[in-house]
């Protein structure tokens, strides 16, 4: 399967080739022709499946075929739950549209609104926005939805988790009804179904990687350790393995900050990313993590959404999330686009319940080990038979799944085709 056979125009084919994408991912194969045909879409896919290109490419093509935007009007709107994701989607749009005449911009809170009002003055083909700032701009009459043709809701499940449901419903009430709508979500919960029912018209349903299953290419380990010694254990793991780009998840903002202090005290460069940090601080932390000046990025679940750093070799759960789906999202940050990754969880006895729920949800018992010198004082269910995995981790030479197209491996696919709208 090639990008050309999906019906994309030459300008987009050129941009895709420049990105080095040889083959479309499974979700791109399904979504691109459907969106080009004008159909609504409900896609269950998490980050790492190529979902951003799956909606950006066809949406840009459709918009490039229509008329230009009028002043203070927006033709395509992508709503994301977080600022980081908004910035990343916008950067993807820019890369993909470099050979097209598409005017796009990104707006989110935490920064001055005036420059965003100016951006909207002449009208835009594409606007990427977080819900709160979008509504602020609308209320200030910086733009209106009269010319809106396409709406994309990215990571809709996270928007609901973050309490944006009323904002989304409010925005929905302002939109023209003859628009095309695409919804992406990592899970297909009852709430998402109900949101989708109200917003989508006879959508094509796509599911890429069962929402609650973990990616095949990630080696998952549980290290049993006393709660009080977790930071010490983490520091030793990082030093012994000489890891250089580690994403560490913390359940709380305070926990993230404390951990950063302890890592810095141990001469490991670290920074945090969570909701209490300013936009500027978050951007600096992400940039430092990307360019290698920061070795460890400690993130809370919400802030971690949308962190797209290719080929992360390892993610560490400093503590286990209460919501098992968050575990799936967390470990989805490694082993992306066919590369093998490692996900380590530092597990203390008080987290037994969370671990059981995670194992139930992913349908798999996770391998438990002890870090030499860190045997927990409290008894934990441990299987230390695989000791060679401690120490320098070598990527697992597990073969790729055979049924995947070359150039894109590791994600299963299931789709339900329904009748097309156009
Ligand atoms: P996403 O799921 O949109 O967050 O994309 C995950 C990563 O996959 C991003 O770094 C994309 O640049 C990359 N990507 C998207 N489509 C392809 C493709 N067809 N081939 C290779 N990489 C891709």
Coordinates of C-alpha atoms and ligand atoms in Angstrom, one line a residue:
X1 CA 0.0 0.0 0.0
X2 CA 1.4 3.4 -0.9
X3 CA 0.3 7.0 0.1
X4 CA -0.4 7.7 -3.6
X5 CA -3.0 4.9 -3.7
X6 CA -4.9 6.6 -0.9
X7 CA -5.8 9.5 -3.1
X8 CA -3.5 12.2 -1.7
X9 CA -2.4 15.0 -4.0
X10 CA 1.2 15.6 -5.2
X11 CA 2.0 18.4 -2.7
X12 CA 1.1 16.1 0.2
X13 CA 2.9 13.1 -1.3
X14 CA 6.0 15.2 -1.6
X15 CA 5.8 16.4 2.0
X16 CA 5.2 12.8 3.3
X17 CA 8.2 11.6 1.3
X18 CA 10.3 14.4 2.9
X19 CA 9.2 13.1 6.3
X20 CA 10.7 9.8 5.4
X21 CA 7.3 7.9 5.6
X22 CA 7.6 5.0 3.2
X23 CA 4.3 3.3 3.9
X24 CA 1.0 4.5 5.4
X25 CA 0.3 3.1 8.9
X26 CA -2.9 1.0 9.3
X27 CA -5.0 3.9 10.6
X28 CA -3.8 6.1 7.7
X29 CA -4.8 3.4 5.2
X30 CA -8.3 3.4 6.5
X31 CA -8.8 7.0 7.5
X32 CA -7.4 8.9 4.6
X33 CA -9.7 7.7 1.9
X34 CA -12.7 7.9 4.2
X35 CA -12.0 11.5 5.2
X36 CA -11.3 12.4 1.6
X37 CA -14.8 11.0 0.7
X38 CA -16.3 13.5 3.2
X39 CA -17.3 10.9 5.7
X40 CA -17.4 11.4 9.5
X41 CA -15.0 9.3 11.5
X42 CA -14.7 7.8 15.0
X43 CA -11.2 6.4 15.4
X44 CA -10.0 4.6 18.5
X45 CA -6.2 5.0 18.3
X46 CA -3.5 6.1 20.6
X47 CA -0.5 8.3 20.1
X48 CA 2.2 6.4 18.1
X49 CA -0.2 4.9 15.5
X50 CA 0.3 7.8 13.0
X51 CA -3.1 9.2 13.8
X52 CA -2.0 12.9 13.4
X53 CA -1.1 12.4 9.8
X54 CA -4.3 10.3 9.4
X55 CA -6.4 13.3 9.9
X56 CA -4.1 16.2 9.0
X57 CA -3.3 15.0 5.5
X58 CA -6.9 14.4 4.2
X59 CA -8.2 17.5 6.0
X60 CA -5.6 19.7 4.4
X61 CA -6.3 18.2 1.0
X62 CA -10.1 18.9 1.3
X63 CA -9.4 22.5 2.5
X64 CA -7.0 23.1 -0.3
X65 CA -9.7 22.2 -2.8
X66 CA -12.2 24.8 -1.4
X67 CA -12.3 28.6 -1.3
X68 CA -10.0 30.7 0.9
X69 CA -11.1 31.8 4.4
X70 CA -12.8 35.1 4.8
X71 CA -11.8 37.6 7.5
X72 CA -12.2 36.2 11.1
X73 CA -13.4 32.9 9.8
X74 CA -11.9 29.4 10.3
X75 CA -12.5 26.6 7.8
X76 CA -10.9 23.7 9.7
X77 CA -10.7 23.3 13.5
X78 CA -8.6 20.8 15.5
X79 CA -9.3 20.8 19.2
X80 CA -6.8 19.1 21.5
X81 CA -6.9 18.7 25.3
X82 CA -3.4 20.0 26.1
X83 CA -1.2 22.9 24.9
X84 CA 1.7 20.5 24.1
X85 CA -0.5 18.4 21.9
X86 CA -1.9 21.5 20.2
X87 CA 1.7 22.7 19.5
X88 CA 2.7 19.3 18.1
X89 CA -0.3 18.9 15.9
X90 CA 0.3 22.4 14.6
X91 CA 4.0 21.6 13.9
X92 CA 2.8 18.5 12.0
X93 CA 0.4 20.6 10.0
X94 CA 3.2 22.9 9.0
X95 CA 5.5 20.1 7.9
X96 CA 2.8 18.4 5.9
X97 CA 1.5 21.6 4.3
X98 CA 4.9 23.1 3.3
X99 CA 4.0 22.7 -0.5
X100 CA 0.5 23.9 -0.2
X101 CA -1.1 27.3 0.3
X102 CA -2.7 26.6 3.7
X103 CA -2.9 29.3 6.4
X104 CA -2.9 27.7 9.8
X105 CA -2.3 28.8 13.4
X106 CA -2.3 27.4 16.9
X107 CA -3.9 29.0 20.0
X108 CA -3.8 27.9 23.6
X109 CA -4.0 29.4 27.1
X110 CA -1.1 30.4 29.3
X111 CA 0.2 32.9 26.8
X112 CA -1.0 36.4 25.7
X113 CA -4.3 36.4 23.7
X114 CA -3.6 39.6 21.7
X115 CA -1.3 38.0 19.1
X116 CA -3.8 35.2 18.7
X117 CA -6.5 37.7 18.0
X118 CA -4.3 39.3 15.3
X119 CA -3.7 35.9 13.7
X120 CA -7.4 35.3 13.3
X121 CA -8.0 38.7 11.8
X122 CA -7.4 37.6 8.2
X123 CA -9.2 34.2 8.6
X124 CA -7.5 30.8 8.7
X125 CA -7.8 27.5 6.8
X126 CA -6.8 25.6 9.9
X127 CA -6.9 26.4 13.5
X128 CA -5.5 24.1 16.2
X129 CA -6.8 25.1 19.7
X130 CA -7.3 24.0 23.2
X131 CA -11.0 24.3 24.4
X132 CA -10.7 27.1 27.0
X133 CA -8.7 29.5 24.8
X134 CA -10.9 28.8 21.8
X135 CA -14.0 29.8 23.7
X136 CA -12.3 32.9 25.1
X137 CA -11.4 34.0 21.5
X138 CA -14.9 33.3 20.3
X139 CA -16.4 35.3 23.2
X140 CA -14.1 38.2 22.3
X141 CA -15.4 37.9 18.7
X142 CA -11.9 37.3 17.4
X143 CA -13.5 34.8 14.9
X144 CA -16.7 32.9 14.2
X145 CA -17.6 29.5 12.9
X146 CA -19.7 30.6 9.9
X147 CA -17.3 29.1 7.4
X148 CA -16.4 26.0 9.4
X149 CA -16.2 22.9 7.2
X150 CA -14.3 20.3 9.3
X151 CA -13.9 19.7 13.0
X152 CA -11.4 17.3 14.5
X153 CA -11.4 16.3 18.1
X154 CA -8.1 14.8 19.0
X155 CA -7.7 12.7 22.2
X156 CA -11.4 13.1 23.0
X157 CA -11.2 10.7 26.0
X158 CA -8.6 13.0 27.6
X159 CA -10.7 16.0 27.0
X160 CA -13.5 14.3 29.0
X161 CA -11.0 13.3 31.7
X162 CA -9.9 16.9 32.0
X163 CA -13.4 18.1 32.4
X164 CA -13.8 19.8 29.0
X165 CA -17.1 18.1 28.2
X166 CA -19.2 21.2 28.7
X167 CA -16.8 23.3 26.7
X168 CA -17.0 20.7 23.8
X169 CA -20.7 20.7 23.9
X170 CA -20.8 24.5 23.9
X171 CA -18.5 24.6 20.9
X172 CA -20.6 22.0 19.2
X173 CA -23.7 24.2 19.6
X174 CA -21.9 27.0 17.8
X175 CA -20.9 25.0 14.7
X176 CA -22.7 24.7 11.4
X177 CA -24.5 21.4 11.2
X178 CA -23.4 20.5 7.7
X179 CA -19.7 20.1 8.8
X180 CA -17.6 17.0 8.6
X181 CA -16.5 15.7 12.0
X182 CA -13.6 13.4 13.0
X183 CA -13.1 12.1 16.5
X184 CA -10.0 10.4 17.8
X185 CA -9.8 8.7 21.2
X186 CA -7.6 6.2 22.9
X187 CA -10.6 4.5 24.5
X188 CA -14.1 3.9 23.4
X189 CA -15.9 4.4 26.8
X190 CA -19.6 4.9 27.4
X191 CA -19.0 8.7 27.7
X192 CA -17.1 8.8 24.4
X193 CA -19.8 6.8 22.7
X194 CA -22.4 9.3 24.0
X195 CA -20.3 12.3 22.9
X196 CA -19.8 10.7 19.5
X197 CA -23.5 10.0 19.0
X198 CA -24.3 13.7 19.4
X199 CA -21.5 15.0 17.2
X200 CA -21.0 12.5 14.4
X201 CA -23.2 11.6 11.5
X202 CA -23.1 8.0 10.4
X203 CA -19.3 7.7 11.1
X204 CA -16.9 5.2 9.9
X205 CA -15.6 3.3 13.0
X206 CA -12.0 2.5 13.1
X207 CA -10.0 0.8 15.8
X208 CA -6.3 0.6 15.7
X209 CA -4.6 -1.3 18.5
X210 CA -7.3 -2.5 21.0
X211 CA -7.6 0.5 23.4
X212 CA -6.8 -1.6 26.4
X213 CA -4.0 -3.8 25.1
X214 CA -0.3 -2.9 25.4
X215 CA 1.9 -2.4 22.4
X216 CA 3.6 -5.7 21.4
X217 CA 7.0 -4.0 21.0
X218 CA 7.3 -2.9 24.6
X219 CA 9.1 -5.0 27.2
X220 CA 7.3 -4.4 30.5
X221 CA 9.1 -5.0 33.8
X222 CA 8.0 -4.5 37.4
X223 CA 10.7 -3.8 40.0
X224 CA 9.5 -4.4 43.5
X225 CA 11.0 -1.8 45.8
X226 CA 10.2 -0.1 49.1
X227 CA 8.3 3.1 48.6
X228 CA 10.8 5.1 50.5
X229 CA 13.6 3.9 48.3
X230 CA 12.1 4.5 44.9
X231 CA 14.1 7.7 44.1
X232 CA 17.3 6.0 45.2
X233 CA 16.4 3.0 43.0
X234 CA 15.6 5.2 40.1
X235 CA 18.9 7.1 40.4
X236 CA 20.8 3.8 40.4
X237 CA 19.0 2.4 37.4
X238 CA 19.7 5.6 35.4
X239 CA 23.4 5.6 36.4
X240 CA 24.0 1.9 35.9
X241 CA 22.4 1.8 32.5
X242 CA 23.7 5.1 31.4
X243 CA 20.3 6.1 30.1
X244 CA 20.1 9.4 28.3
X245 CA 16.5 10.1 27.5
X246 CA 14.2 8.8 30.2
X247 CA 10.5 9.8 30.5
X248 CA 9.4 9.2 34.1
X249 CA 5.8 9.3 35.1
X250 CA 4.7 10.7 38.4
X251 CA 1.1 10.5 39.6
X252 CA 1.2 13.9 41.3
X253 CA 2.7 17.3 40.5
X254 CA 4.4 17.6 43.9
X255 CA 5.8 14.2 43.5
X256 CA 7.2 15.2 40.1
X257 CA 8.9 18.3 41.5
X258 CA 10.4 16.4 44.5
X259 CA 11.8 13.8 42.2
X260 CA 13.4 16.4 39.9
X261 CA 15.1 17.9 43.0
X262 CA 16.4 14.5 44.1
X263 CA 17.7 13.7 40.6
X264 CA 19.5 17.0 40.3
X265 CA 21.0 16.4 43.7
X266 CA 22.4 13.2 42.3
X267 CA 23.9 15.2 39.4
X268 CA 21.3 13.9 36.8
X269 CA 19.8 16.7 34.7
X270 CA 16.1 16.7 35.0
X271 CA 13.0 18.8 34.6
X272 CA 9.3 18.4 35.1
X273 CA 6.2 19.0 33.0
X274 CA 2.8 19.3 34.7
X275 CA -0.2 21.6 34.9
X276 CA 1.2 24.0 37.5
X277 CA 4.2 24.9 35.3
X278 CA 4.0 27.9 33.0
X279 CA 3.8 27.4 29.3
X280 CA 7.3 28.8 29.0
X281 CA 8.7 26.4 31.6
X282 CA 7.0 23.4 29.9
X283 CA 8.3 24.4 26.5
X284 CA 11.8 24.7 27.8
X285 CA 11.6 21.4 29.6
X286 CA 10.4 19.6 26.4
X287 CA 13.0 21.3 24.2
X288 CA 15.7 20.4 26.7
X289 CA 14.5 16.8 26.7
X290 CA 14.4 16.6 22.9
X291 CA 17.9 18.2 22.4
X292 CA 19.5 16.0 25.1
X293 CA 20.4 18.8 27.6
X294 CA 17.9 17.2 30.0
X295 CA 18.3 13.5 30.6
X296 CA 15.1 12.9 32.6
X297 CA 11.7 14.4 32.0
X298 CA 9.3 13.8 34.9
X299 CA 5.7 14.2 33.7
X300 CA 2.2 13.8 35.2
X301 CA -0.2 11.8 33.1
X302 CA -2.2 14.7 31.8
X303 CA 0.9 16.8 30.8
X304 CA 2.5 13.8 29.2
X305 CA -0.2 13.6 26.6
X306 CA 1.2 14.6 23.2
X307 CA 4.8 14.4 24.1
X308 CA 6.0 13.1 20.8
X309 CA 9.7 12.2 21.1
X310 CA 10.6 9.6 18.5
X311 CA 12.1 6.3 19.6
X312 CA 12.1 6.8 23.4
X313 CA 14.1 3.8 24.6
X314 CA 12.6 3.7 28.0
X315 CA 9.8 5.0 30.2
X316 CA 9.6 4.6 33.9
X317 CA 6.5 4.6 36.1
X318 CA 7.8 6.1 39.3
X319 CA 4.4 5.1 40.7
X320 CA 1.5 3.2 39.1
X321 CA -1.5 5.2 37.8
X322 CA -4.9 4.7 39.4
X323 CA -6.5 4.5 36.0
X324 CA -5.2 1.4 34.1
X325 CA -5.7 3.1 30.7
X326 CA -3.1 5.7 31.8
X327 CA -0.6 2.8 32.1
X328 CA -1.3 1.9 28.5
X329 CA -0.8 5.5 27.5
X330 CA 2.4 5.8 29.5
X331 CA 4.1 2.8 28.1
X332 CA 2.9 3.7 24.6
X333 CA 5.6 6.4 24.7
X334 CA 8.3 3.8 24.1
X335 CA 8.5 1.2 21.4
X336 CA 6.9 3.5 18.9
X337 CA 6.8 3.1 15.2
X338 CA 8.1 -0.4 15.3
X339 CA 11.1 0.1 17.6
X340 CA 11.5 -2.0 20.7
X341 CA 11.1 -0.2 24.0
X342 CA 11.3 -0.8 27.7
X343 CA 8.8 0.2 30.3
X344 CA 9.8 -0.2 33.9
X345 CA 7.4 0.3 36.9
X346 CA 8.8 0.9 40.3
X347 CA 6.2 -1.0 42.4
X348 CA 5.7 -0.7 46.1
X349 CA 3.4 -3.0 48.1
X350 CA 0.8 -0.3 48.7
X351 CA 0.2 -0.3 44.9
X352 CA -0.9 -4.0 44.7
X353 CA -4.5 -3.0 43.8
X354 CA -3.4 -0.8 40.9
X355 CA -1.1 -3.5 39.6
X356 CA -3.8 -6.1 39.7
X357 CA -6.2 -3.8 37.8
X358 CA -3.6 -3.0 35.2
X359 CA -2.8 -6.7 34.7
X360 CA -6.5 -7.4 34.3
X361 CA -7.0 -4.7 31.8
X362 CA -4.0 -5.6 29.6
X363 CA -4.8 -9.3 30.0
X364 CA -1.2 -10.1 30.9
X365 CA 0.8 -10.9 34.1
X366 CA 3.8 -8.6 34.3
X367 CA 7.3 -9.8 34.9
X368 CA 8.5 -8.9 38.4
X369 CA 12.1 -8.5 39.5
X370 CA 14.2 -7.2 42.2
X371 CA 17.0 -4.6 41.7
X372 CA 20.1 -6.0 43.4
X373 CA 20.5 -4.1 46.7
X374 CA 16.9 -3.0 46.7
X375 CA 15.0 -6.0 47.8
X376 CA 11.8 -4.7 49.5
X377 CA 11.5 -5.2 53.2
X378 CA 7.8 -6.0 52.8
X379 CA 7.0 -9.2 51.0
X380 CA 5.9 -8.7 47.4
X381 CA 4.9 -11.2 44.7
X382 CA 8.2 -11.4 42.9
X383 CA 9.6 -13.5 40.1
X384 CA 13.4 -12.7 39.9
X385 CA 14.2 -15.5 37.4
X386 CA 15.0 -13.0 34.6
X387 CA 17.9 -11.2 36.3
X388 CA 19.8 -10.6 33.1
X389 CA 17.3 -7.9 32.2
X390 CA 18.7 -5.8 35.0
X391 CA 21.8 -3.9 34.0
X392 CA 22.4 -2.8 30.4
X393 CA 19.2 -3.3 28.5
X394 CA 19.6 -4.4 25.0
X395 CA 16.6 -4.0 22.7
X396 CA 14.7 -7.2 22.3
X397 CA 15.2 -8.6 18.8
X398 CA 11.6 -9.7 18.7
X399 CA 10.4 -10.1 15.1
X400 CA 7.8 -7.7 13.7
X401 CA 4.4 -8.9 13.3
X402 CA 4.0 -10.4 9.9
X403 CA 0.7 -9.0 9.0
X404 CA 1.9 -5.4 9.2
X405 CA 2.9 -3.4 6.1
X406 CA 6.6 -2.9 5.7
X407 CA 7.7 0.3 7.3
X408 CA 5.0 0.3 9.9
X409 CA 4.9 -2.4 12.5
X410 CA 3.4 -3.3 15.8
X411 CA -0.2 -2.2 15.7
X412 CA -3.2 -4.4 15.1
X413 CA -6.2 -3.2 13.3
X414 CA -9.9 -3.6 13.3
X415 CA -12.4 -1.6 11.3
X416 CA -16.1 -1.5 10.7
X417 CA -17.0 -0.1 7.3
X418 CA -20.4 1.6 6.9
X419 CA -22.0 3.3 4.0
X420 CA -20.3 6.5 2.9
X421 CA -21.9 9.9 3.3
X422 CA -20.8 11.3 -0.1
Ligands
LIG1 P1 1.2 10.0 16.1 O1 0.5 8.7 16.3 O2 0.4 10.9 15.2 O3 1.6 10.7 17.4 O4 2.6 9.7 15.3 C1 3.6 9.0 15.8 C2 4.9 9.2 15.1 O5 4.9 8.4 13.9 C3 5.2 10.6 14.7 O6 6.6 10.8 15.0 C4 5.1 10.6 13.2 O7 6.0 11.5 12.5 C5 5.4 9.2 12.8 N1 4.6 8.7 11.6 C6 3.4 9.1 11.2 N2 3.0 8.4 10.1 C7 4.1 7.6 9.7 C8 4.4 6.7 8.6 N3 3.4 6.5 7.7 N4 5.6 6.1 8.6 C9 6.5 6.4 9.6 N5 6.3 7.2 10.6 C10 5.1 7.9 10.7

